[in-house]
Structures are given as C-alpha cells and as structure tokens.
C-alpha cells in the first residue's frame, strides 16, 4: 500500500498517519491552499490561522455530519516555515491531543506533500485514515480547479477499500 493511501504506524497505544502526494502545482500554490483561510474553507471547512509560531489555528471541518463541538479543532502553531513546513496541535473533543504536520518540497516540477498526524490513539487513527484521505483528495481537486469530491462518499469508498485489502 502506498503512502498516498496513507500509512499507519503503531507505537504502543499511539499511532502516526503518513500520507505522501506528488502534486503538479508550484509549492506556493500548495502552501496557500493549506494555510490561507479562504482557500482552506473551500476544501476543508471554516478556518482561522494566526500565521506565526505560537499562533492559534481553529477549524470547523465540513464533514463528518456530527455535532459541531465534536468536529471543531483548535491548536497552537508549532512550526511556521513558509512555504515548507506548517505544523500545529490538533485538539478536538473526540480524540487524543495530537499534532498535524504538512511538509512541502519542490520535486519533479511540482510539490511533494508529506502529511503526518501523530499522537492519535490506534482506534482513532484507523477512523482518521479514510477521512484524511478524503480531505487530501478534496485538496487536490481544489488545486486542480476541479469539482470537489463529496467527503462522505470518499470516506466510505476509502474505508471499504482498506477493509477489502485487509481481508
């Protein structure tokens, strides 16, 4: 299974999700899509970013269809190194405190995105894997100017695909 589909690494009670995507877009365009609140709203949901180390980030994801307080995420920005690294805490009522990191590097005329989410409990990481995949698919569509895939549909498709591969 490729890192594009998400790799789950388990260390004791905690897990790390890693996704790699080769994107045929300039690094500045990818950086903007992941850090600019107006762009992020398009593919992820309402977001505020105090763009600096120690600044705050707050996000209200568009999906899943659960109460707003269950999906609202807040955190402190731990690394802000435009246009290469954006890392922040992930504090959400339904999961353990964790950390999300976007690393960007110029590669093959485009951008290599390495996304990691570390510190999740193992069962939560299994649920976040198809959801993160679905959001990254939406990011790619946003960058391409293409229609965004429905998050719930992509989540189910990816979850079914992962379950089939385990069987």
CSV table of N, CA and C in Angstrom, one decimal:
chain,number,residue,atom,x,y,z
A,1,UNK,N,0.9,-1.2,0.0
A,1,UNK,CA,0.0,0.0,0.0
A,1,UNK,C,0.9,1.2,0.0
A,2,UNK,N,0.6,2.2,-0.8
A,2,UNK,CA,1.4,3.4,-1.0
A,2,UNK,C,1.1,4.4,0.1
A,3,UNK,N,2.1,5.3,0.4
A,3,UNK,CA,1.9,6.4,1.3
A,3,UNK,C,0.8,7.4,0.8
A,4,UNK,N,0.5,7.3,-0.5
A,4,UNK,CA,-0.6,8.1,-1.0
A,4,UNK,C,-1.9,7.7,-0.3
A,5,UNK,N,-2.0,6.4,-0.1
A,5,UNK,CA,-3.2,5.9,0.5
A,5,UNK,C,-3.2,6.0,2.1
A,6,UNK,N,-2.1,6.4,2.6
A,6,UNK,CA,-1.9,6.6,4.0
A,6,UNK,C,-1.3,5.4,4.6
A,7,UNK,N,-0.3,5.6,5.4
A,7,UNK,CA,0.5,4.6,6.1
A,7,UNK,C,0.2,4.8,7.6
A,8,UNK,N,-0.2,3.7,8.2
A,8,UNK,CA,-0.5,3.7,9.7
A,8,UNK,C,0.7,3.0,10.4
A,9,UNK,N,1.4,3.8,11.2
A,9,UNK,CA,2.5,3.2,12.0
A,9,UNK,C,2.0,3.2,13.5
A,10,UNK,N,2.1,2.1,14.1
A,10,UNK,CA,1.6,2.0,15.5
A,10,UNK,C,2.9,1.8,16.4
A,11,UNK,N,2.9,2.6,17.5
A,11,UNK,CA,3.9,2.5,18.5
A,11,UNK,C,3.2,2.5,19.9
A,12,UNK,N,3.0,1.3,20.4
A,12,UNK,CA,2.3,1.1,21.7
A,12,UNK,C,0.9,1.5,21.5
A,13,UNK,N,0.4,2.4,22.3
A,13,UNK,CA,-1.0,2.9,22.3
A,13,UNK,C,-1.3,4.0,21.3
A,14,UNK,N,-0.2,4.5,20.7
A,14,UNK,CA,-0.3,5.7,19.8
A,14,UNK,C,0.0,5.3,18.3
A,15,UNK,N,-0.5,6.1,17.4
A,15,UNK,CA,-0.3,5.9,16.0
A,15,UNK,C,0.2,7.1,15.3
A,16,UNK,N,0.8,6.9,14.1
A,16,UNK,CA,1.1,8.0,13.2
A,16,UNK,C,0.5,7.7,11.9
A,17,UNK,N,-0.2,8.6,11.3
A,17,UNK,CA,-0.7,8.5,9.9
A,17,UNK,C,0.2,9.3,9.0
A,18,UNK,N,0.7,8.8,7.9
A,18,UNK,CA,1.5,9.5,7.0
A,18,UNK,C,0.9,9.3,5.6
A,19,UNK,N,0.8,10.4,4.9
A,19,UNK,CA,0.3,10.5,3.5
A,19,UNK,C,1.4,11.2,2.7
A,20,UNK,N,1.7,10.8,1.5
A,20,UNK,CA,2.5,11.5,0.6
A,20,UNK,C,1.8,11.7,-0.7
A,21,UNK,N,1.8,12.9,-1.2
A,21,UNK,CA,1.1,13.2,-2.5
A,21,UNK,C,2.1,14.0,-3.4
A,22,UNK,N,2.3,13.6,-4.6
A,22,UNK,CA,3.0,14.3,-5.6
A,22,UNK,C,2.0,15.2,-6.3
A,23,UNK,N,2.1,16.5,-6.1
A,23,UNK,CA,1.1,17.4,-6.7
A,23,UNK,C,1.8,18.2,-7.8
A,24,UNK,N,1.2,18.3,-9.0
A,24,UNK,CA,1.7,19.0,-10.1
A,24,UNK,C,1.5,20.5,-10.1
A,25,UNK,N,1.7,21.1,-8.9
A,25,UNK,CA,1.5,22.5,-8.7
A,25,UNK,C,2.7,23.2,-8.0
A,26,UNK,N,2.9,24.5,-8.2
A,26,UNK,CA,4.0,25.1,-7.5
A,26,UNK,C,3.8,25.1,-6.0
A,27,UNK,N,4.9,25.0,-5.3
A,27,UNK,CA,4.9,25.0,-3.9
A,27,UNK,C,4.1,26.1,-3.2
A,28,UNK,N,4.2,27.3,-3.8
A,28,UNK,CA,3.5,28.4,-3.3
A,28,UNK,C,2.0,28.2,-3.4
A,29,UNK,N,1.5,27.6,-4.4
A,29,UNK,CA,0.1,27.3,-4.6
A,29,UNK,C,-0.4,26.3,-3.6
A,30,UNK,N,0.4,25.3,-3.3
A,30,UNK,CA,0.0,24.3,-2.3
A,30,UNK,C,0.1,24.9,-0.9
A,31,UNK,N,1.1,25.7,-0.6
A,31,UNK,CA,1.2,26.4,0.7
A,31,UNK,C,0.0,27.2,0.9
A,32,UNK,N,-0.4,28.0,-0.1
A,32,UNK,CA,-1.6,28.9,0.0
A,32,UNK,C,-2.9,28.0,0.3
A,33,UNK,N,-3.0,26.9,-0.4
A,33,UNK,CA,-4.2,26.1,-0.2
A,33,UNK,C,-4.3,25.5,1.2
A,34,UNK,N,-3.2,25.2,1.8
A,34,UNK,CA,-3.2,24.6,3.2
A,34,UNK,C,-3.2,25.7,4.3
A,35,UNK,N,-2.8,26.9,4.0
A,35,UNK,CA,-2.7,27.9,5.1
A,35,UNK,C,-3.6,29.1,4.9
A,36,UNK,N,-4.1,29.4,3.8
A,36,UNK,CA,-4.9,30.6,3.6
A,36,UNK,C,-6.4,30.2,4.0
A,37,UNK,N,-6.9,30.9,5.0
A,37,UNK,CA,-8.3,30.5,5.4
A,37,UNK,C,-9.3,30.5,4.3
A,38,UNK,N,-9.3,31.5,3.4
A,38,UNK,CA,-10.2,31.5,2.3
A,38,UNK,C,-10.1,30.2,1.4
A,39,UNK,N,-8.9,29.8,1.1
A,39,UNK,CA,-8.8,28.6,0.3
A,39,UNK,C,-9.1,27.4,1.1
A,40,UNK,N,-8.7,27.3,2.3
A,40,UNK,CA,-8.9,26.2,3.2
A,40,UNK,C,-10.4,25.9,3.4
A,41,UNK,N,-11.2,27.0,3.4
A,41,UNK,CA,-12.6,26.9,3.6
A,41,UNK,C,-13.2,26.1,2.5
A,42,UNK,N,-12.7,26.2,1.3
A,42,UNK,CA,-13.2,25.6,0.1
A,42,UNK,C,-13.1,24.0,0.2
A,43,UNK,N,-12.0,23.5,0.6
A,43,UNK,CA,-11.8,22.1,0.6
A,43,UNK,C,-11.9,21.4,2.0
A,44,UNK,N,-11.7,22.2,3.1
A,44,UNK,CA,-11.7,21.6,4.4
A,44,UNK,C,-12.9,22.1,5.3
A,45,UNK,N,-13.0,23.4,5.3
A,45,UNK,CA,-14.0,24.0,6.2
A,45,UNK,C,-13.5,25.3,6.8
A,46,UNK,N,-14.4,26.0,7.5
A,46,UNK,CA,-14.0,27.3,8.0
A,46,UNK,C,-12.8,27.2,8.9
A,47,UNK,N,-11.8,28.1,8.6
A,47,UNK,CA,-10.5,28.0,9.3
A,47,UNK,C,-10.0,29.4,9.6
A,48,UNK,N,-9.5,29.6,10.8
A,48,UNK,CA,-8.8,30.8,11.1
A,48,UNK,C,-7.3,30.4,11.5
A,49,UNK,N,-6.4,31.3,11.0
A,49,UNK,CA,-5.0,31.0,11.2
A,49,UNK,C,-4.3,32.2,11.6
A,50,UNK,N,-3.6,32.2,12.8
A,50,UNK,CA,-2.7,33.3,13.2
A,50,UNK,C,-1.3,32.9,12.8
A,51,UNK,N,-1.0,33.3,11.6
A,51,UNK,CA,0.2,32.7,10.9
A,51,UNK,C,1.5,33.1,11.5
A,52,UNK,N,1.9,32.3,12.5
A,52,UNK,CA,3.2,32.5,13.2
A,52,UNK,C,3.4,31.4,14.2
A,53,UNK,N,4.7,31.1,14.5
A,53,UNK,CA,4.9,30.1,15.6
A,53,UNK,C,4.2,30.6,16.9
A,54,UNK,N,3.5,29.8,17.5
A,54,UNK,CA,2.7,30.2,18.7
A,54,UNK,C,1.4,30.7,18.5
A,55,UNK,N,1.1,31.0,17.2
A,55,UNK,CA,-0.3,31.5,16.8
A,55,UNK,C,-1.3,30.4,16.9
A,56,UNK,N,-2.6,30.8,16.9
A,56,UNK,CA,-3.7,29.8,17.0
A,56,UNK,C,-4.2,29.4,15.7
A,57,UNK,N,-4.7,28.2,15.6
A,57,UNK,CA,-5.5,27.7,14.5
A,57,UNK,C,-6.8,27.2,15.0
A,58,UNK,N,-7.9,27.4,14.3
A,58,UNK,CA,-9.2,26.9,14.6
A,58,UNK,C,-9.8,26.4,13.3
A,59,UNK,N,-10.4,25.3,13.4
A,59,UNK,CA,-11.0,24.7,12.1
A,59,UNK,C,-12.4,24.1,12.5
A,60,UNK,N,-13.3,24.3,11.6
A,60,UNK,CA,-14.6,23.6,11.7
A,60,UNK,C,-14.8,22.9,10.4
A,61,UNK,N,-14.4,21.6,10.4
A,61,UNK,CA,-14.5,20.8,9.2
A,61,UNK,C,-15.9,20.7,8.6
A,62,UNK,N,-16.0,20.6,7.3
A,62,UNK,CA,-17.3,20.4,6.7
A,62,UNK,C,-17.9,19.0,7.0
A,63,UNK,N,-17.1,18.0,7.2
A,63,UNK,CA,-17.6,16.7,7.5
A,63,UNK,C,-16.7,16.0,8.5
A,64,UNK,N,-17.2,15.0,9.2
A,64,UNK,CA,-18.4,14.3,9.0
A,64,UNK,C,-19.6,15.0,9.6
A,65,UNK,N,-20.8,14.5,9.4
A,65,UNK,CA,-22.0,15.1,9.8
A,65,UNK,C,-22.3,14.7,11.3
A,66,UNK,N,-21.5,15.4,12.2
A,66,UNK,CA,-21.7,15.2,13.6
A,66,UNK,C,-21.8,16.5,14.2
A,67,UNK,N,-22.2,16.6,15.5
A,67,UNK,CA,-22.4,17.9,16.1
A,67,UNK,C,-21.1,18.8,16.0
A,68,UNK,N,-21.3,20.1,15.8
A,68,UNK,CA,-20.1,21.0,15.6
A,68,UNK,C,-19.1,20.9,16.7
A,69,UNK,N,-19.5,20.8,17.9
A,69,UNK,CA,-18.5,20.7,19.0
A,69,UNK,C,-17.7,19.4,19.0
A,70,UNK,N,-18.1,18.4,18.3
A,70,UNK,CA,-17.4,17.1,18.2
A,70,UNK,C,-16.3,17.2,17.1
A,71,UNK,N,-16.6,18.1,16.1
A,71,UNK,CA,-15.6,18.1,15.0
A,71,UNK,C,-14.7,19.4,15.0
A,72,UNK,N,-15.1,20.4,15.8
A,72,UNK,CA,-14.3,21.6,15.9
A,72,UNK,C,-12.9,21.3,16.5
A,73,UNK,N,-11.9,21.8,15.8
A,73,UNK,CA,-10.5,21.6,16.2
A,73,UNK,C,-9.8,22.9,16.5
A,74,UNK,N,-9.0,22.9,17.6
A,74,UNK,CA,-8.2,24.1,17.9
A,74,UNK,C,-6.8,23.7,18.2
A,75,UNK,N,-5.9,24.6,18.1
A,75,UNK,CA,-4.5,24.3,18.5
A,75,UNK,C,-3.6,25.5,18.3
A,76,UNK,N,-2.3,25.2,18.7
A,76,UNK,CA,-1.3,26.2,18.6
A,76,UNK,C,-0.3,25.8,17.4
A,77,UNK,N,0.1,26.8,16.7
A,77,UNK,CA,1.0,26.5,15.6
A,77,UNK,C,2.4,26.3,16.2
A,78,UNK,N,3.0,25.2,15.9
A,78,UNK,CA,4.3,24.9,16.5
A,78,UNK,C,5.4,25.1,15.5
A,79,UNK,N,5.2,25.0,14.2
A,79,UNK,CA,6.2,25.3,13.2
A,79,UNK,C,5.5,26.1,12.1
A,80,UNK,N,6.0,27.2,11.7
A,80,UNK,CA,5.5,28.1,10.6
A,80,UNK,C,6.8,28.5,9.8
A,81,UNK,N,7.0,27.8,8.7
A,81,UNK,CA,8.2,28.0,7.9
A,81,UNK,C,7.8,28.0,6.4
A,82,UNK,N,7.2,29.1,6.0
A,82,UNK,CA,6.7,29.2,4.6
A,82,UNK,C,7.8,29.1,3.6
A,83,UNK,N,7.6,28.5,2.5
A,83,UNK,CA,6.4,27.6,2.1
A,83,UNK,C,6.7,26.1,2.3
A,84,UNK,N,7.4,25.8,3.4
A,84,UNK,CA,7.9,24.4,3.6
A,84,UNK,C,7.3,23.6,4.7
A,85,UNK,N,7.1,24.2,5.8
A,85,UNK,CA,6.5,23.4,6.9
A,85,UNK,C,5.5,24.2,7.7
A,86,UNK,N,4.3,23.5,7.9
A,86,UNK,CA,3.2,24.0,8.7
A,86,UNK,C,2.8,22.9,9.7
A,87,UNK,N,3.0,23.2,10.9
A,87,UNK,CA,2.7,22.1,11.9
A,87,UNK,C,1.9,22.8,13.1
A,88,UNK,N,0.9,22.0,13.5
A,88,UNK,CA,0.1,22.6,14.6
A,88,UNK,C,-0.5,21.4,15.4
A,89,UNK,N,-0.9,21.8,16.7
A,89,UNK,CA,-1.5,20.9,17.6
A,89,UNK,C,-2.9,20.7,17.0
A,90,UNK,N,-3.4,19.5,17.4
A,90,UNK,CA,-4.8,19.1,17.0
A,90,UNK,C,-5.5,18.7,18.2
A,91,UNK,N,-6.3,19.7,18.7
A,91,UNK,CA,-7.1,19.4,20.0
A,91,UNK,C,-8.6,19.4,19.6
A,92,UNK,N,-9.2,18.2,19.8
A,92,UNK,CA,-10.6,18.0,19.4
A,92,UNK,C,-11.2,17.1,20.4
A,93,UNK,N,-12.4,17.4,20.8
A,93,UNK,CA,-13.0,16.7,21.9
A,93,UNK,C,-13.2,15.2,21.8
A,94,UNK,N,-13.2,14.7,20.5
A,94,UNK,CA,-13.4,13.3,20.3
A,94,UNK,C,-12.1,12.4,20.2
A,95,UNK,N,-11.0,13.1,20.2
A,95,UNK,CA,-9.7,12.3,20.1
A,95,UNK,C,-8.7,12.8,21.0
A,96,UNK,N,-7.6,12.1,21.1
A,96,UNK,CA,-6.5,12.5,22.0
A,96,UNK,C,-5.8,13.7,21.4
A,97,UNK,N,-5.2,14.6,22.2
A,97,UNK,CA,-4.4,15.7,21.7
A,97,UNK,C,-3.3,15.1,20.8
A,98,UNK,N,-3.1,15.7,19.6
A,98,UNK,CA,-2.2,15.2,18.7
A,98,UNK,C,-1.6,16.4,17.9
A,99,UNK,N,-0.7,16.0,16.9
A,99,UNK,CA,0.0,17.1,16.1
A,99,UNK,C,-0.1,16.7,14.6
A,100,UNK,N,-0.4,17.7,13.8
A,100,UNK,CA,-0.5,17.6,12.3
A,100,UNK,C,0.6,18.4,11.7
A,101,UNK,N,1.2,17.8,10.7
A,101,UNK,CA,2.4,18.5,10.1
A,101,UNK,C,2.2,18.3,8.5
A,102,UNK,N,2.4,19.4,7.8
A,102,UNK,CA,2.4,19.5,6.4
A,102,UNK,C,3.9,19.9,6.0
A,103,UNK,N,4.5,19.0,5.3
A,103,UNK,CA,5.9,19.3,4.8
A,103,UNK,C,5.8,19.4,3.2
A,104,UNK,N,6.3,20.5,2.7
A,104,UNK,CA,6.3,20.7,1.2
A,104,UNK,C,7.7,20.8,0.7
A,105,UNK,N,8.0,20.2,-0.4
A,105,UNK,CA,9.3,20.3,-1.1
A,105,UNK,C,9.1,20.3,-2.6
A,106,UNK,N,9.8,21.1,-3.3
A,106,UNK,CA,9.8,21.2,-4.7
A,106,UNK,C,10.3,19.8,-5.2
A,107,UNK,N,9.6,19.2,-6.2
A,107,UNK,CA,10.0,17.9,-6.7
A,107,UNK,C,9.3,17.7,-8.0
A,108,UNK,N,10.2,17.3,-9.0
A,108,UNK,CA,9.7,16.9,-10.4
A,108,UNK,C,8.7,18.0,-11.0
A,109,UNK,N,9.1,19.3,-10.8
A,109,UNK,CA,8.3,20.3,-11.4
A,109,UNK,C,7.0,20.7,-10.7
A,110,UNK,N,6.8,20.0,-9.5
A,110,UNK,CA,5.7,20.3,-8.7
A,110,UNK,C,6.0,20.3,-7.3
A,111,UNK,N,5.2,19.8,-6.4
A,111,UNK,CA,5.4,19.8,-5.0
A,111,UNK,C,5.1,18.4,-4.4
A,112,UNK,N,6.0,18.0,-3.5
A,112,UNK,CA,5.8,16.7,-2.8
A,112,UNK,C,5.2,17.2,-1.4
A,113,UNK,N,4.0,16.7,-1.1
A,113,UNK,CA,3.4,17.0,0.2
A,113,UNK,C,3.5,15.7,1.0
A,114,UNK,N,4.1,15.9,2.2
A,114,UNK,CA,4.1,14.8,3.2
A,114,UNK,C,3.3,15.3,4.4
A,115,UNK,N,2.2,14.6,4.6
A,115,UNK,CA,1.3,15.0,5.7
A,115,UNK,C,1.4,13.9,6.8
A,116,UNK,N,1.6,14.3,8.0
A,116,UNK,CA,1.6,13.4,9.1
A,116,UNK,C,0.7,13.9,10.2
A,117,UNK,N,0.1,12.9,10.9
A,117,UNK,CA,-0.8,13.2,12.0
A,117,UNK,C,-0.3,12.2,13.1
A,118,UNK,N,0.3,12.7,14.1
A,118,UNK,CA,0.9,11.8,15.1
A,118,UNK,C,0.3,12.1,16.5
A,119,UNK,N,0.3,11.0,17.3
A,119,UNK,CA,-0.3,11.1,18.6
A,119,UNK,C,-1.7,10.6,18.8
A,120,UNK,N,-2.3,10.1,17.7
A,120,UNK,CA,-3.7,9.6,17.8
A,120,UNK,C,-3.6,8.2,18.5
A,121,UNK,N,-4.7,7.9,19.2
A,121,UNK,CA,-4.9,6.5,19.6
A,121,UNK,C,-5.1,5.6,18.4
A,122,UNK,N,-4.8,4.4,18.6
A,122,UNK,CA,-4.8,3.4,17.4
A,122,UNK,C,-6.2,3.4,16.8
A,123,UNK,N,-7.2,3.2,17.6
A,123,UNK,CA,-8.6,3.1,17.0
A,123,UNK,C,-9.0,4.4,16.3
A,124,UNK,N,-8.6,5.5,16.9
A,124,UNK,CA,-9.0,6.8,16.3
A,124,UNK,C,-8.2,7.0,15.0
A,125,UNK,N,-6.9,6.5,14.9
A,125,UNK,CA,-6.1,6.6,13.7
A,125,UNK,C,-6.8,5.8,12.6
A,126,UNK,N,-7.3,4.7,12.9
A,126,UNK,CA,-8.0,3.9,11.9
A,126,UNK,C,-9.2,4.6,11.3
A,127,UNK,N,-9.9,5.4,12.1
A,127,UNK,CA,-11.0,6.2,11.6
A,127,UNK,C,-10.6,7.4,10.8
A,128,UNK,N,-9.5,8.0,11.3
A,128,UNK,CA,-9.0,9.2,10.7
A,128,UNK,C,-8.3,8.9,9.3
A,129,UNK,N,-7.9,7.7,9.1
A,129,UNK,CA,-7.2,7.4,7.9
A,129,UNK,C,-8.0,7.6,6.6
A,130,UNK,N,-9.2,7.0,6.5
A,130,UNK,CA,-10.0,7.3,5.3
A,130,UNK,C,-10.5,8.8,5.3
A,131,UNK,N,-10.7,9.4,6.4
A,131,UNK,CA,-11.2,10.8,6.5
A,131,UNK,C,-10.1,11.7,6.0
A,132,UNK,N,-8.8,11.5,6.4
A,132,UNK,CA,-7.7,12.3,5.9
A,132,UNK,C,-7.5,12.1,4.4
A,133,UNK,N,-7.6,10.9,4.0
A,133,UNK,CA,-7.5,10.6,2.5
A,133,UNK,C,-8.5,11.4,1.8
A,134,UNK,N,-9.8,11.4,2.3
A,134,UNK,CA,-10.9,12.1,1.6
A,134,UNK,C,-10.6,13.6,1.5
A,135,UNK,N,-10.0,14.2,2.6
A,135,UNK,CA,-9.7,15.6,2.7
A,135,UNK,C,-8.6,15.9,1.7
A,136,UNK,N,-7.6,15.1,1.6
A,136,UNK,CA,-6.4,15.3,0.7
A,136,UNK,C,-6.9,15.2,-0.7
A,137,UNK,N,-7.9,14.3,-1.0
A,137,UNK,CA,-8.5,14.2,-2.3
A,137,UNK,C,-9.2,15.6,-2.7
A,138,UNK,N,-9.8,16.1,-1.7
A,138,UNK,CA,-10.5,17.4,-1.9
A,138,UNK,C,-9.5,18.5,-2.1
A,139,UNK,N,-8.4,18.5,-1.4
A,139,UNK,CA,-7.3,19.5,-1.6
A,139,UNK,C,-6.8,19.4,-3.0
A,140,UNK,N,-6.5,18.2,-3.5
A,140,UNK,CA,-6.0,18.0,-4.9
A,140,UNK,C,-7.0,18.6,-5.9
A,141,UNK,N,-8.3,18.3,-5.7
A,141,UNK,CA,-9.3,18.8,-6.6
A,141,UNK,C,-9.4,20.3,-6.6
A,142,UNK,N,-9.3,20.9,-5.4
A,142,UNK,CA,-9.3,22.3,-5.2
A,142,UNK,C,-8.1,22.9,-6.0
A,143,UNK,N,-6.9,22.3,-5.9
A,143,UNK,CA,-5.7,22.8,-6.6
A,143,UNK,C,-5.9,22.7,-8.1
A,144,UNK,N,-6.6,21.7,-8.5
A,144,UNK,CA,-6.8,21.5,-10.0
A,144,UNK,C,-8.0,22.3,-10.5
A,145,UNK,N,-8.7,23.0,-9.6
A,145,UNK,CA,-9.9,23.7,-10.1
A,145,UNK,C,-11.0,22.8,-10.6
A,146,UNK,N,-11.0,21.6,-10.1
A,146,UNK,CA,-12.0,20.6,-10.4
A,146,UNK,C,-13.1,20.5,-9.4
A,147,UNK,N,-14.2,19.9,-9.7
A,147,UNK,CA,-15.3,19.7,-8.7
A,147,UNK,C,-14.7,18.9,-7.5
A,148,UNK,N,-15.1,19.3,-6.3
A,148,UNK,CA,-14.6,18.6,-5.1
A,148,UNK,C,-15.4,17.4,-4.9
A,149,UNK,N,-14.7,16.2,-4.6
A,149,UNK,CA,-15.4,15.0,-4.3
A,149,UNK,C,-16.1,15.2,-2.9
A,150,UNK,N,-17.3,14.6,-2.9
A,150,UNK,CA,-18.1,14.6,-1.6
A,150,UNK,C,-17.3,13.8,-0.5
A,151,UNK,N,-17.1,14.5,0.6
A,151,UNK,CA,-16.2,13.9,1.7
A,151,UNK,C,-16.8,12.6,2.1
A,152,UNK,N,-18.1,12.5,2.4
A,152,UNK,CA,-18.7,11.3,3.0
A,152,UNK,C,-18.6,10.1,2.0
A,153,UNK,N,-18.8,10.4,0.7
A,153,UNK,CA,-18.7,9.4,-0.3
A,153,UNK,C,-17.3,8.8,-0.4
A,154,UNK,N,-16.3,9.8,-0.4
A,154,UNK,CA,-14.9,9.4,-0.5
A,154,UNK,C,-14.5,8.6,0.8
A,155,UNK,N,-15.0,9.0,1.9
A,155,UNK,CA,-14.6,8.3,3.2
A,155,UNK,C,-15.1,6.9,3.1
A,156,UNK,N,-16.3,6.7,2.7
A,156,UNK,CA,-16.9,5.3,2.6
A,156,UNK,C,-16.1,4.5,1.6
A,157,UNK,N,-15.8,5.1,0.4
A,157,UNK,CA,-15.0,4.3,-0.6
A,157,UNK,C,-13.6,3.9,-0.1
A,158,UNK,N,-12.9,4.9,0.5
A,158,UNK,CA,-11.6,4.5,1.0
A,158,UNK,C,-11.7,3.5,2.2
A,159,UNK,N,-12.6,3.7,3.1
A,159,UNK,CA,-12.8,2.7,4.2
A,159,UNK,C,-13.1,1.3,3.7
A,160,UNK,N,-13.9,1.2,2.7
A,160,UNK,CA,-14.2,-0.1,2.1
A,160,UNK,C,-13.0,-0.7,1.4
A,161,UNK,N,-12.3,0.1,0.7
A,161,UNK,CA,-11.1,-0.3,0.0
A,161,UNK,C,-10.0,-0.8,1.0
A,162,UNK,N,-9.8,-0.1,2.1
A,162,UNK,CA,-8.9,-0.5,3.1
A,162,UNK,C,-9.3,-1.8,3.8
A,163,UNK,N,-10.6,-1.9,4.0
A,163,UNK,CA,-11.2,-3.2,4.6
A,163,UNK,C,-11.0,-4.4,3.7
A,164,UNK,N,-11.2,-4.2,2.4
A,164,UNK,CA,-11.0,-5.2,1.4
A,164,UNK,C,-9.6,-5.7,1.4
A,165,UNK,N,-8.6,-4.7,1.5
A,165,UNK,CA,-7.2,-5.1,1.4
A,165,UNK,C,-6.8,-5.9,2.6
A,166,UNK,N,-7.4,-5.7,3.8
A,166,UNK,CA,-7.1,-6.4,5.0
A,166,UNK,C,-7.6,-7.8,4.9
A,167,UNK,N,-8.7,-8.0,4.2
A,167,UNK,CA,-9.4,-9.3,4.2
A,167,UNK,C,-8.6,-10.4,3.4
